[in-house]
Coordinates of C-alpha atoms in Angstrom, one line a residue:
M22 CA 124.2 -12.7 93.1
S23 CA 122.1 -15.8 93.0
Y24 CA 119.1 -16.3 90.7
K25 CA 116.1 -18.6 91.0
S26 CA 116.0 -21.7 88.8
D27 CA 113.5 -21.9 86.0
I28 CA 111.4 -24.5 87.9
E29 CA 111.4 -22.3 91.0
I30 CA 110.1 -19.4 89.0
A31 CA 107.5 -21.6 87.2
R32 CA 106.2 -23.0 90.5
E33 CA 105.7 -19.4 91.8
A34 CA 103.6 -18.5 88.7
S35 CA 100.2 -16.9 89.3
K36 CA 98.3 -18.8 86.6
K37 CA 94.8 -17.8 85.5
P38 CA 92.1 -20.3 84.6
I39 CA 92.5 -21.3 81.0
Q40 CA 89.1 -19.8 80.1
E41 CA 90.4 -16.4 81.0
I42 CA 93.4 -16.9 78.6
G43 CA 91.0 -18.0 75.8
A44 CA 88.9 -14.9 76.4
K45 CA 91.9 -12.7 75.6
L46 CA 91.7 -14.2 72.1
G47 CA 88.0 -14.2 71.8
I48 CA 87.6 -17.9 72.3
P49 CA 84.3 -18.7 74.1
S50 CA 84.6 -21.2 77.0
E51 CA 82.4 -23.7 75.2
H52 CA 85.1 -24.0 72.5
L53 CA 87.8 -24.9 75.0
L54 CA 88.2 -28.5 76.0
P55 CA 90.0 -28.3 79.3
Y56 CA 92.7 -30.6 80.5
G57 CA 92.7 -29.5 84.1
H58 CA 92.5 -25.8 85.0
D59 CA 95.5 -24.5 83.1
K60 CA 95.5 -26.1 79.6
A61 CA 92.9 -26.8 77.0
K62 CA 92.4 -27.8 73.4
V63 CA 90.7 -25.4 71.0
S64 CA 87.7 -26.9 69.1
Q65 CA 87.7 -27.4 65.4
D66 CA 84.3 -25.6 65.2
F67 CA 85.9 -22.4 66.6
I68 CA 88.9 -22.8 64.2
T69 CA 86.6 -23.1 61.3
S70 CA 84.6 -20.0 62.4
V71 CA 87.6 -17.7 62.3
E72 CA 89.0 -18.8 58.9
G73 CA 87.7 -15.8 57.2
N74 CA 89.3 -13.3 59.6
K75 CA 92.1 -11.0 58.5
S76 CA 95.5 -12.4 59.5
G77 CA 97.9 -10.7 61.9
K78 CA 101.6 -10.2 61.5
L79 CA 103.8 -13.4 61.6
I80 CA 107.2 -13.2 63.3
L81 CA 109.6 -16.1 63.1
V82 CA 112.2 -16.6 65.8
T83 CA 115.3 -18.5 64.9
A84 CA 119.0 -18.6 66.0
I85 CA 122.6 -19.2 65.2
N86 CA 123.9 -22.7 65.3
P87 CA 123.5 -24.0 68.8
T88 CA 126.4 -24.2 71.2
P89 CA 126.8 -25.5 74.7
A90 CA 126.8 -21.8 75.8
G91 CA 123.1 -21.6 75.1
E92 CA 121.2 -19.2 72.8
G93 CA 117.7 -19.2 74.3
K94 CA 115.5 -19.3 71.2
T95 CA 112.3 -20.4 73.0
T96 CA 113.0 -18.0 75.9
T97 CA 113.3 -15.2 73.4
T98 CA 110.1 -16.3 71.6
V99 CA 108.1 -16.2 74.9
G100 CA 109.8 -13.0 76.0
L101 CA 109.0 -11.3 72.7
G102 CA 105.4 -12.5 72.9
D103 CA 105.1 -11.0 76.4
G104 CA 106.8 -7.8 75.2
L105 CA 104.4 -7.3 72.4
N106 CA 101.4 -7.7 74.7
R107 CA 103.1 -5.2 77.1
I108 CA 103.1 -2.5 74.4
G109 CA 99.4 -3.0 73.6
K110 CA 99.5 -5.6 70.8
R111 CA 97.4 -8.8 71.0
A112 CA 100.1 -11.3 70.6
T113 CA 100.1 -15.1 70.7
V114 CA 103.1 -17.4 71.1
C115 CA 103.2 -20.6 69.0
I116 CA 105.8 -23.2 69.9
R117 CA 106.3 -27.0 69.7
E118 CA 105.7 -29.7 72.3
A119 CA 108.6 -31.4 73.9
S120 CA 109.7 -34.9 73.1
L121 CA 110.4 -37.3 76.0
G122 CA 113.6 -38.5 74.3
P123 CA 115.8 -35.4 74.9
N124 CA 114.0 -34.6 78.2
F125 CA 115.4 -37.8 79.7
G126 CA 118.5 -37.6 77.5
M127 CA 120.7 -34.5 77.0
K128 CA 119.0 -31.3 78.1
G129 CA 115.9 -31.7 80.2
G130 CA 112.8 -29.7 79.4
A131 CA 112.2 -26.8 77.0
A132 CA 109.5 -24.2 77.8
G133 CA 111.6 -21.0 77.9
G134 CA 113.6 -19.9 80.9
G135 CA 113.9 -17.3 83.6
Y136 CA 110.9 -14.9 83.6
A137 CA 110.1 -15.8 79.9
Q138 CA 108.4 -19.2 80.3
V139 CA 105.3 -21.0 79.3
V140 CA 103.4 -22.9 82.0
P141 CA 102.5 -25.5 83.3
M142 CA 106.2 -26.4 82.7
E143 CA 106.2 -30.0 84.1
D144 CA 103.1 -31.0 82.1
M145 CA 104.3 -29.5 78.8
N146 CA 107.6 -31.4 79.1
L147 CA 106.0 -34.8 80.0
H148 CA 102.7 -36.2 78.8
F149 CA 101.0 -32.9 78.3
T150 CA 97.6 -33.6 76.5
G151 CA 98.7 -36.9 75.1
D152 CA 99.4 -35.7 71.5
F153 CA 102.7 -37.6 71.1
H154 CA 101.1 -40.8 72.5
A155 CA 98.3 -40.5 69.9
I156 CA 100.9 -40.0 67.1
T157 CA 102.9 -43.0 68.4
S158 CA 99.7 -45.1 68.6
A159 CA 98.5 -44.1 65.1
H160 CA 101.9 -44.9 63.6
S161 CA 102.1 -48.2 65.5
L162 CA 98.6 -49.2 64.3
L163 CA 99.8 -48.8 60.7
S164 CA 102.9 -50.9 61.4
A165 CA 100.8 -53.6 62.9
M166 CA 98.3 -53.6 60.0
I167 CA 101.1 -53.9 57.4
D168 CA 102.6 -57.0 59.0
N169 CA 99.0 -58.3 59.6
H170 CA 98.3 -57.9 55.9
I171 CA 101.4 -59.8 55.0
Y172 CA 100.5 -62.6 57.5
W173 CA 97.0 -63.1 56.1
G174 CA 98.0 -63.8 52.5
N175 CA 99.6 -60.6 51.3
T176 CA 97.0 -59.8 48.5
L177 CA 98.8 -56.6 47.8
D178 CA 102.0 -58.6 46.9
I179 CA 104.2 -56.5 49.3
D180 CA 107.8 -57.4 48.9
T181 CA 108.8 -57.9 52.6
R182 CA 112.3 -56.8 51.7
R183 CA 110.9 -53.4 50.7
V184 CA 108.7 -52.4 53.6
V185 CA 109.8 -48.8 54.2
W186 CA 107.4 -48.0 57.1
R187 CA 109.6 -48.1 60.2
R188 CA 108.3 -48.2 63.8
V189 CA 108.5 -45.4 66.3
V190 CA 108.8 -44.8 70.0
D191 CA 109.1 -41.4 71.8
M192 CA 112.4 -42.2 73.5
N193 CA 116.1 -42.2 72.7
D194 CA 116.9 -45.9 72.3
R195 CA 119.8 -46.6 69.9
S196 CA 119.4 -50.4 70.3
L197 CA 116.1 -50.2 68.2
R198 CA 117.7 -48.4 65.2
Q199 CA 117.9 -51.7 63.3
I200 CA 116.1 -54.8 64.4
T201 CA 114.7 -58.1 63.1
S202 CA 111.0 -58.5 63.7
S203 CA 108.6 -61.4 63.6
L204 CA 111.0 -64.0 65.0
G205 CA 109.6 -67.0 66.9
G206 CA 108.0 -69.2 64.3
V207 CA 105.2 -69.4 61.8
S208 CA 102.5 -68.0 64.2
N209 CA 104.4 -64.7 64.5
G210 CA 104.6 -63.9 60.8
F211 CA 107.5 -63.6 58.3
A212 CA 110.8 -62.5 59.8
R213 CA 112.2 -59.3 58.3
E214 CA 114.6 -56.5 58.9
D215 CA 113.0 -53.5 60.6
G216 CA 113.9 -50.5 62.7
F217 CA 112.6 -47.7 64.9
D218 CA 112.8 -43.9 64.6
I219 CA 111.9 -41.5 67.4
T220 CA 108.3 -40.3 67.3
V221 CA 109.2 -36.8 66.3
A222 CA 110.7 -38.2 63.1
S223 CA 107.5 -40.0 62.2
E224 CA 105.8 -38.9 59.0
V225 CA 102.6 -39.0 61.0
M226 CA 104.0 -36.1 63.1
A227 CA 104.9 -34.1 60.0
I228 CA 101.5 -34.7 58.6
L229 CA 99.7 -33.6 61.7
C230 CA 101.8 -30.4 61.7
L231 CA 101.1 -29.7 58.1
S232 CA 97.4 -30.6 57.8
K233 CA 94.7 -27.9 57.7
N234 CA 91.9 -30.0 59.1
L235 CA 90.8 -33.7 59.7
K236 CA 89.8 -34.3 56.1
D237 CA 93.2 -33.0 54.9
L238 CA 94.8 -35.2 57.6
E239 CA 93.1 -38.4 56.5
E240 CA 94.0 -37.7 52.8
R241 CA 97.6 -37.1 53.7
L242 CA 97.8 -40.3 55.8
G243 CA 96.3 -42.3 53.0
S244 CA 99.0 -41.0 50.6
M245 CA 101.9 -42.2 52.7
I246 CA 104.1 -44.9 51.0
V247 CA 104.6 -47.8 53.3
A248 CA 106.2 -50.5 51.1
Y249 CA 106.9 -51.5 47.5
R250 CA 105.9 -54.6 45.5
R251 CA 108.3 -56.9 43.7
D252 CA 107.7 -54.8 40.5
K253 CA 108.8 -51.7 42.6
T254 CA 105.3 -50.1 42.5
P255 CA 104.4 -48.3 45.7
V256 CA 101.9 -49.6 48.3
F257 CA 100.1 -46.7 50.1
C258 CA 98.6 -46.5 53.5
R259 CA 95.2 -46.3 51.9
D260 CA 95.8 -49.7 50.3
I261 CA 96.2 -51.1 53.8
Q262 CA 93.0 -49.2 54.7
A263 CA 94.5 -47.8 57.9
E264 CA 94.0 -44.0 57.3
G265 CA 90.5 -43.9 58.8
A266 CA 91.4 -45.6 62.1
M267 CA 94.6 -43.5 62.3
T268 CA 92.5 -40.3 61.9
V269 CA 90.2 -41.5 64.7
L270 CA 93.3 -41.9 67.0
L271 CA 94.5 -38.4 66.0
K272 CA 91.2 -36.6 66.2
D273 CA 91.9 -34.9 69.5
A274 CA 95.6 -34.5 68.8
M275 CA 94.8 -32.3 65.8
Q276 CA 93.3 -29.6 68.0
P277 CA 95.9 -27.0 69.2
N278 CA 96.8 -26.8 72.9
L279 CA 96.3 -23.5 74.6
V280 CA 98.4 -22.6 77.7
Q281 CA 99.8 -19.3 79.1
T282 CA 103.1 -17.5 79.7
L283 CA 104.2 -16.4 83.2
E284 CA 102.6 -13.1 82.4
N285 CA 99.3 -14.8 81.5
N286 CA 99.5 -14.2 77.8
P287 CA 98.2 -16.9 75.4
A288 CA 100.5 -19.6 73.9
F289 CA 99.6 -22.4 71.5
V290 CA 101.9 -25.4 72.0
H291 CA 101.2 -28.0 69.3
G292 CA 103.2 -30.5 67.3
G293 CA 106.9 -31.3 67.7
P294 CA 109.0 -32.4 64.7
F295 CA 112.7 -32.0 65.3
A296 CA 114.5 -29.6 62.9
N297 CA 117.6 -31.7 62.4
I298 CA 115.6 -34.8 61.2
A299 CA 112.2 -33.3 60.3
H300 CA 110.8 -29.9 59.4
G301 CA 111.1 -28.4 62.9
C302 CA 108.0 -26.2 63.1
N303 CA 104.8 -26.2 65.2
S304 CA 101.5 -27.1 63.5
V305 CA 100.0 -25.1 60.6
I306 CA 96.6 -25.3 62.3
A307 CA 98.0 -23.6 65.5
T308 CA 99.8 -20.9 63.6
T309 CA 97.0 -20.1 61.1
T310 CA 94.4 -20.0 63.9
A311 CA 96.6 -17.7 66.0
L312 CA 97.0 -15.4 63.0
K313 CA 93.2 -15.1 62.7
I314 CA 92.7 -14.0 66.3
S315 CA 95.9 -12.0 67.0
D316 CA 97.7 -8.8 65.9
Y317 CA 101.0 -10.7 66.2
V318 CA 102.0 -14.3 66.2
V319 CA 105.5 -15.2 67.4
T320 CA 106.6 -18.6 66.4
E321 CA 109.9 -20.4 66.4
A322 CA 111.7 -23.0 64.2
G323 CA 114.0 -25.5 65.7
F324 CA 117.8 -25.3 66.0
G325 CA 119.8 -22.8 63.9
A326 CA 118.4 -20.9 60.9
D327 CA 120.2 -23.2 58.5
L328 CA 117.8 -26.0 59.6
G329 CA 114.6 -24.7 61.2
A330 CA 114.2 -21.4 59.4
E331 CA 115.1 -22.8 56.1
K332 CA 112.4 -25.5 56.5
F333 CA 109.9 -23.0 57.8
M334 CA 110.4 -20.9 54.7
N335 CA 110.7 -23.7 52.1
I336 CA 108.3 -26.2 53.6
K337 CA 105.8 -24.8 56.1
C338 CA 105.3 -21.4 54.4
R339 CA 105.1 -23.0 50.9
K340 CA 102.6 -25.6 52.0
A341 CA 100.4 -23.3 54.2
G342 CA 100.6 -20.1 52.1
L343 CA 102.3 -18.2 55.0
A344 CA 104.7 -15.3 54.7
P345 CA 106.7 -14.0 57.7
D346 CA 106.8 -10.2 58.2
C347 CA 110.0 -10.2 60.2
V348 CA 112.6 -12.7 61.4
V349 CA 114.2 -12.4 64.8
L350 CA 117.7 -14.1 64.9
V351 CA 118.7 -14.9 68.4
A352 CA 122.4 -14.9 69.5
T353 CA 124.3 -14.5 72.8
V354 CA 127.6 -12.9 73.6
R355 CA 128.6 -16.2 75.2
A356 CA 127.9 -18.2 72.0
M357 CA 129.9 -15.6 70.0
K358 CA 132.8 -16.1 72.4
M359 CA 132.5 -19.9 72.1
N360 CA 132.5 -19.7 68.3
G361 CA 135.5 -17.5 68.7
G362 CA 137.4 -20.3 70.4
V363 CA 136.8 -19.6 74.1
A364 CA 136.3 -22.7 76.3
K365 CA 133.0 -23.0 78.1
T366 CA 134.7 -22.6 81.5
D367 CA 136.1 -19.2 80.5
L368 CA 133.0 -17.6 79.0
G369 CA 132.4 -15.4 82.1
A370 CA 135.5 -13.3 81.5
E371 CA 135.3 -10.3 79.1
N372 CA 136.9 -11.1 75.7
V373 CA 135.9 -8.7 73.0
E374 CA 138.2 -10.1 70.4
A375 CA 136.7 -13.6 70.8
V376 CA 133.3 -12.1 70.4
K377 CA 134.4 -10.5 67.1
A378 CA 136.1 -13.8 66.0
G379 CA 132.8 -15.7 66.6
C380 CA 130.5 -13.3 64.8
P381 CA 130.9 -14.7 61.3
N382 CA 128.4 -17.5 62.2
L383 CA 125.9 -14.8 63.0
G384 CA 126.7 -13.0 59.8
R385 CA 126.1 -16.0 57.7
H386 CA 122.7 -16.6 59.1
I387 CA 121.7 -12.9 58.6
E388 CA 122.7 -13.2 54.9
N389 CA 120.8 -16.5 54.5
L390 CA 117.6 -15.1 56.0
K391 CA 117.7 -12.0 53.9
S392 CA 117.9 -14.2 50.8
F393 CA 114.3 -15.1 51.5
G394 CA 113.2 -11.5 51.2
V395 CA 112.4 -11.0 54.9
P396 CA 113.9 -8.3 57.1
V397 CA 116.0 -9.5 60.1
V398 CA 116.3 -8.2 63.6
V399 CA 119.0 -9.7 65.8
A400 CA 118.1 -10.3 69.4
I401 CA 121.0 -10.4 71.8
N402 CA 119.7 -12.6 74.5
H403 CA 121.3 -11.0 77.6
F404 CA 123.3 -13.0 80.1
V405 CA 124.3 -11.2 83.4
T406 CA 128.0 -11.8 82.6
D407 CA 127.8 -9.8 79.3
T408 CA 129.8 -6.6 79.3
E409 CA 128.9 -3.4 77.5
A410 CA 132.0 -3.7 75.3
E411 CA 131.0 -7.2 74.2
V412 CA 127.5 -6.2 73.4
H413 CA 128.7 -3.2 71.4
A414 CA 131.0 -5.6 69.4
V415 CA 128.0 -7.7 68.4
R416 CA 125.9 -4.6 67.6
D417 CA 128.6 -3.1 65.4
Y418 CA 129.1 -6.3 63.5
V419 CA 125.4 -6.7 62.8
A420 CA 125.2 -3.2 61.5
T421 CA 127.8 -4.1 58.9
H422 CA 125.3 -6.6 57.6
G423 CA 122.4 -4.1 57.2
A424 CA 120.5 -5.2 60.3
E425 CA 120.1 -4.0 63.9
A426 CA 120.8 -5.8 67.1
V427 CA 118.7 -5.2 70.1
L428 CA 119.7 -6.3 73.7
S429 CA 116.8 -8.1 75.3
R430 CA 116.7 -8.9 79.0
H431 CA 113.5 -11.0 79.1
W432 CA 115.2 -13.8 81.0
E433 CA 115.9 -11.5 83.9
L434 CA 113.0 -9.0 83.7
G435 CA 110.2 -10.6 81.6
S436 CA 108.3 -8.3 79.3
E437 CA 110.0 -5.2 80.8
G438 CA 113.3 -6.5 79.5
S439 CA 111.9 -7.4 76.1
E440 CA 110.0 -4.2 75.4
P441 CA 112.8 -2.7 73.3
L442 CA 112.9 -5.8 71.1
A443 CA 109.1 -5.8 70.8
R444 CA 109.1 -2.1 69.7
K445 CA 111.8 -2.8 67.1
V446 CA 110.0 -5.8 65.7
V447 CA 106.8 -3.8 65.4
E448 CA 108.7 -1.0 63.6
V449 CA 110.2 -3.5 61.1
A450 CA 107.1 -5.7 60.6
E451 CA 104.8 -2.7 60.0
G452 CA 107.4 -1.1 57.7
G453 CA 106.2 -3.3 54.8
H454 CA 109.7 -4.3 53.7
A455 CA 109.0 -8.0 53.6
N456 CA 108.9 -9.6 50.1
F457 CA 109.0 -13.2 51.0
G458 CA 109.9 -15.9 48.5
P459 CA 111.1 -19.5 49.0
L460 CA 114.7 -20.5 48.0
Y461 CA 113.8 -22.6 45.0
P462 CA 110.7 -23.2 42.7
D463 CA 108.6 -26.3 42.8
E464 CA 109.6 -27.3 39.3
M465 CA 113.3 -27.5 40.0
S466 CA 114.6 -31.1 40.1
L467 CA 115.0 -32.8 43.5
F468 CA 118.7 -33.1 43.2
E469 CA 119.0 -29.4 42.2
K470 CA 116.9 -28.5 45.3
I471 CA 119.3 -30.4 47.5
E472 CA 122.2 -28.6 45.8
T473 CA 120.5 -25.2 46.2
V474 CA 120.1 -25.6 50.0
A475 CA 123.7 -27.0 50.3
K476 CA 125.3 -24.3 48.3
R477 CA 123.2 -21.2 49.2
I478 CA 122.5 -22.0 52.9
Y479 CA 125.4 -24.2 54.0
R480 CA 127.8 -22.6 51.5
A481 CA 129.1 -26.1 50.4
D482 CA 131.0 -26.6 47.2
E483 CA 129.3 -29.8 46.2
V484 CA 126.8 -32.5 47.2
L485 CA 128.1 -36.0 47.3
A486 CA 125.5 -38.7 46.3
D487 CA 126.1 -42.0 44.7
Q488 CA 124.2 -43.1 41.6
K489 CA 121.7 -45.2 43.5
I490 CA 120.5 -42.1 45.4
R491 CA 120.4 -40.0 42.2
N492 CA 118.4 -42.8 40.4
Q493 CA 116.0 -42.9 43.3
L494 CA 115.3 -39.2 43.0
K495 CA 114.7 -39.5 39.3
D496 CA 112.3 -42.4 39.9
W497 CA 110.3 -40.3 42.3
E498 CA 110.2 -37.5 39.8
A499 CA 108.9 -39.9 37.1
Q500 CA 106.2 -40.9 39.6
G501 CA 105.0 -37.3 40.0
Y502 CA 106.9 -36.3 43.2
G503 CA 109.4 -34.0 41.6
N504 CA 107.6 -30.8 42.7
L505 CA 108.1 -31.6 46.4
P506 CA 110.4 -29.6 48.6
V507 CA 113.4 -31.3 50.3
C508 CA 113.8 -31.7 54.1
M509 CA 117.5 -31.9 55.0
A510 CA 118.4 -34.1 57.9
K511 CA 121.7 -32.8 59.1
T512 CA 123.6 -32.0 62.3
Q513 CA 122.4 -28.8 64.0
Y514 CA 125.8 -27.8 65.3
S515 CA 127.4 -26.7 62.1
F516 CA 126.8 -25.4 58.6
T517 CA 128.7 -28.5 57.5
T518 CA 127.8 -32.2 58.3
D519 CA 130.7 -32.2 60.8
P520 CA 129.3 -31.1 64.2
N521 CA 132.7 -29.9 65.3
R522 CA 133.2 -27.3 62.6
R523 CA 132.0 -24.0 64.1
G524 CA 131.9 -20.5 62.6
A525 CA 131.1 -20.0 58.9
P526 CA 133.1 -22.6 57.0
T527 CA 133.3 -22.8 53.3
G528 CA 134.9 -25.3 50.9
H529 CA 133.2 -28.3 52.3
S530 CA 131.0 -31.1 50.8
V531 CA 127.6 -32.4 51.9
P532 CA 127.4 -36.2 51.7
V533 CA 123.9 -37.6 51.2
R534 CA 123.6 -41.0 52.9
E535 CA 120.0 -41.8 52.2
V536 CA 116.7 -40.3 50.8
R537 CA 113.2 -41.0 52.0
L538 CA 110.0 -40.1 50.3
S539 CA 107.4 -38.7 52.6
A540 CA 104.5 -38.6 50.1
G541 CA 101.8 -37.8 52.7
S542 CA 103.6 -34.9 54.4
G543 CA 104.8 -33.7 51.0
F544 CA 108.5 -33.6 51.1
V545 CA 111.6 -35.7 50.5
V546 CA 113.8 -36.3 53.5
V547 CA 117.6 -36.1 52.7
V548 CA 119.7 -37.8 55.3
C549 CA 123.2 -36.1 55.4
G550 CA 126.4 -37.2 57.1
E551 CA 126.1 -39.2 60.3
I552 CA 122.7 -37.8 61.5
M553 CA 120.4 -40.3 63.2
T554 CA 116.6 -40.5 63.1
M555 CA 116.8 -42.4 66.3
P556 CA 119.0 -40.6 68.8
G557 CA 120.8 -42.4 71.7
L558 CA 121.2 -41.5 75.3
P559 CA 124.4 -39.9 76.6
S560 CA 126.7 -41.6 79.1
R561 CA 125.0 -39.8 81.9
P562 CA 121.4 -39.3 80.8
A563 CA 119.3 -36.6 82.4
A564 CA 116.9 -39.3 83.6
E565 CA 119.4 -40.3 86.3
N566 CA 118.7 -37.1 88.1
I567 CA 114.9 -36.9 87.6
R568 CA 112.7 -37.9 90.6
L569 CA 109.9 -36.9 92.9
N570 CA 110.7 -35.0 96.0
D571 CA 109.0 -35.4 99.4
A572 CA 106.4 -32.9 98.4
G573 CA 105.5 -34.8 95.3
Q574 CA 107.2 -32.3 93.0
I575 CA 109.4 -33.2 90.0
E576 CA 113.1 -32.6 90.5
G577 CA 115.9 -32.7 87.9
L578 CA 113.8 -32.2 84.7
F579 CA 114.9 -28.6 84.3

């Protein structure tokens, strides 16, 4: 049996004017700033007006470690949101915007799949409302002002060897990871070593996603450390006097974007930090606003629960005062078989023993999530090749970990297929069993926080860090930054720093290559193993297959 592609389904969507979608949440049309007919930004005045409302229930969707077999975290997030609306709950989906880098690199777009999608699909995966361009521009303005300050006399006495503010571009471009800038003579400034990260790794992105309003945004931008003097004292963005102009560039980008699902239910799509190199959650302002106008908010955190969910709990919830009522952990029978040693080409054949062999990865994530004091529901994202025996194997395994697994067929059937999952989530969320708490206290030392995540979440035996890194952490503690959480930058494919080690390994070490202080966003980035903050393109990038057809439609992005 053949199935329609995601883009075919999206193009057949019967979209409603965005004002009708806003009306479902009680947002008056005058507080929607339309970008065409099917997307809009929500005004800050409306956001301020609902701050005193009672908050709805917060549901986090996360997943096992990703495999080439696919898990469908965003698809499940959207499907669950539609399912909750189907059973009479006013539910809003909150997800992140897509970066151009992976869209033209490995995987194409990301807005859900099948009959559980957010639309307009093409717009969301390309320029959308321009938020990423605004972030790139604000970041680049600061880069230019730093070098301009040095050129015109350097009254702040910046040590040009210690400029820590790297440049960014929203594209996978490995050749820019390390560069030399200001070549070409006296008129171009002082030559120095420099480099680029991808825009989603920018501290400006993290700040936008963690700020409560424009005033908070400007204060956080001003607190970013951009360089050090020869005496090793920090130079802040506010010393360069760039935070005001950066806030102006980000004024519209701070407003959440409202779009809709295929079933015309509301979805906020805002912010886009990667979870393997940043904190991996959509914006605080989108999530908190949705909570004030919804019974249920379904949000996701990037990659597996060892990355996105850990950071959602330890960074986003800690900073924003949020507490999830239930966590939905997404897994597929296909991914279990792949973790159990089955080749991708053989995943269509029934193999119950391989499913059982692959389940420990799922079990590890259940245990980790429960350690935050939040109840867990496992969503088995249904594939048409799944057999009843394979599904039962997953259900039986999950039951041994004190949780329940629900088969969800949202990809194939939309909200009709996700209704059982929605009903289970409501039962759990309204059962009052959540007693959320982060993994470590603020007052724990930075290195102990790193060890806590490595040992309790990754199940490592030790953290390997040379004395230079340990001294740097102690210096930051002496400067008053010891109470910050840590943001681990690590491969998404494994609990270890080796992307090829699947399952639930133990007895491994976590090597720390570098630490970066993100003083404005309020966390310390810990770069582990070979993870890169500027990805590269694969040998056959997705961009090779992206083009306009004769009808002017985009082909190859999905």
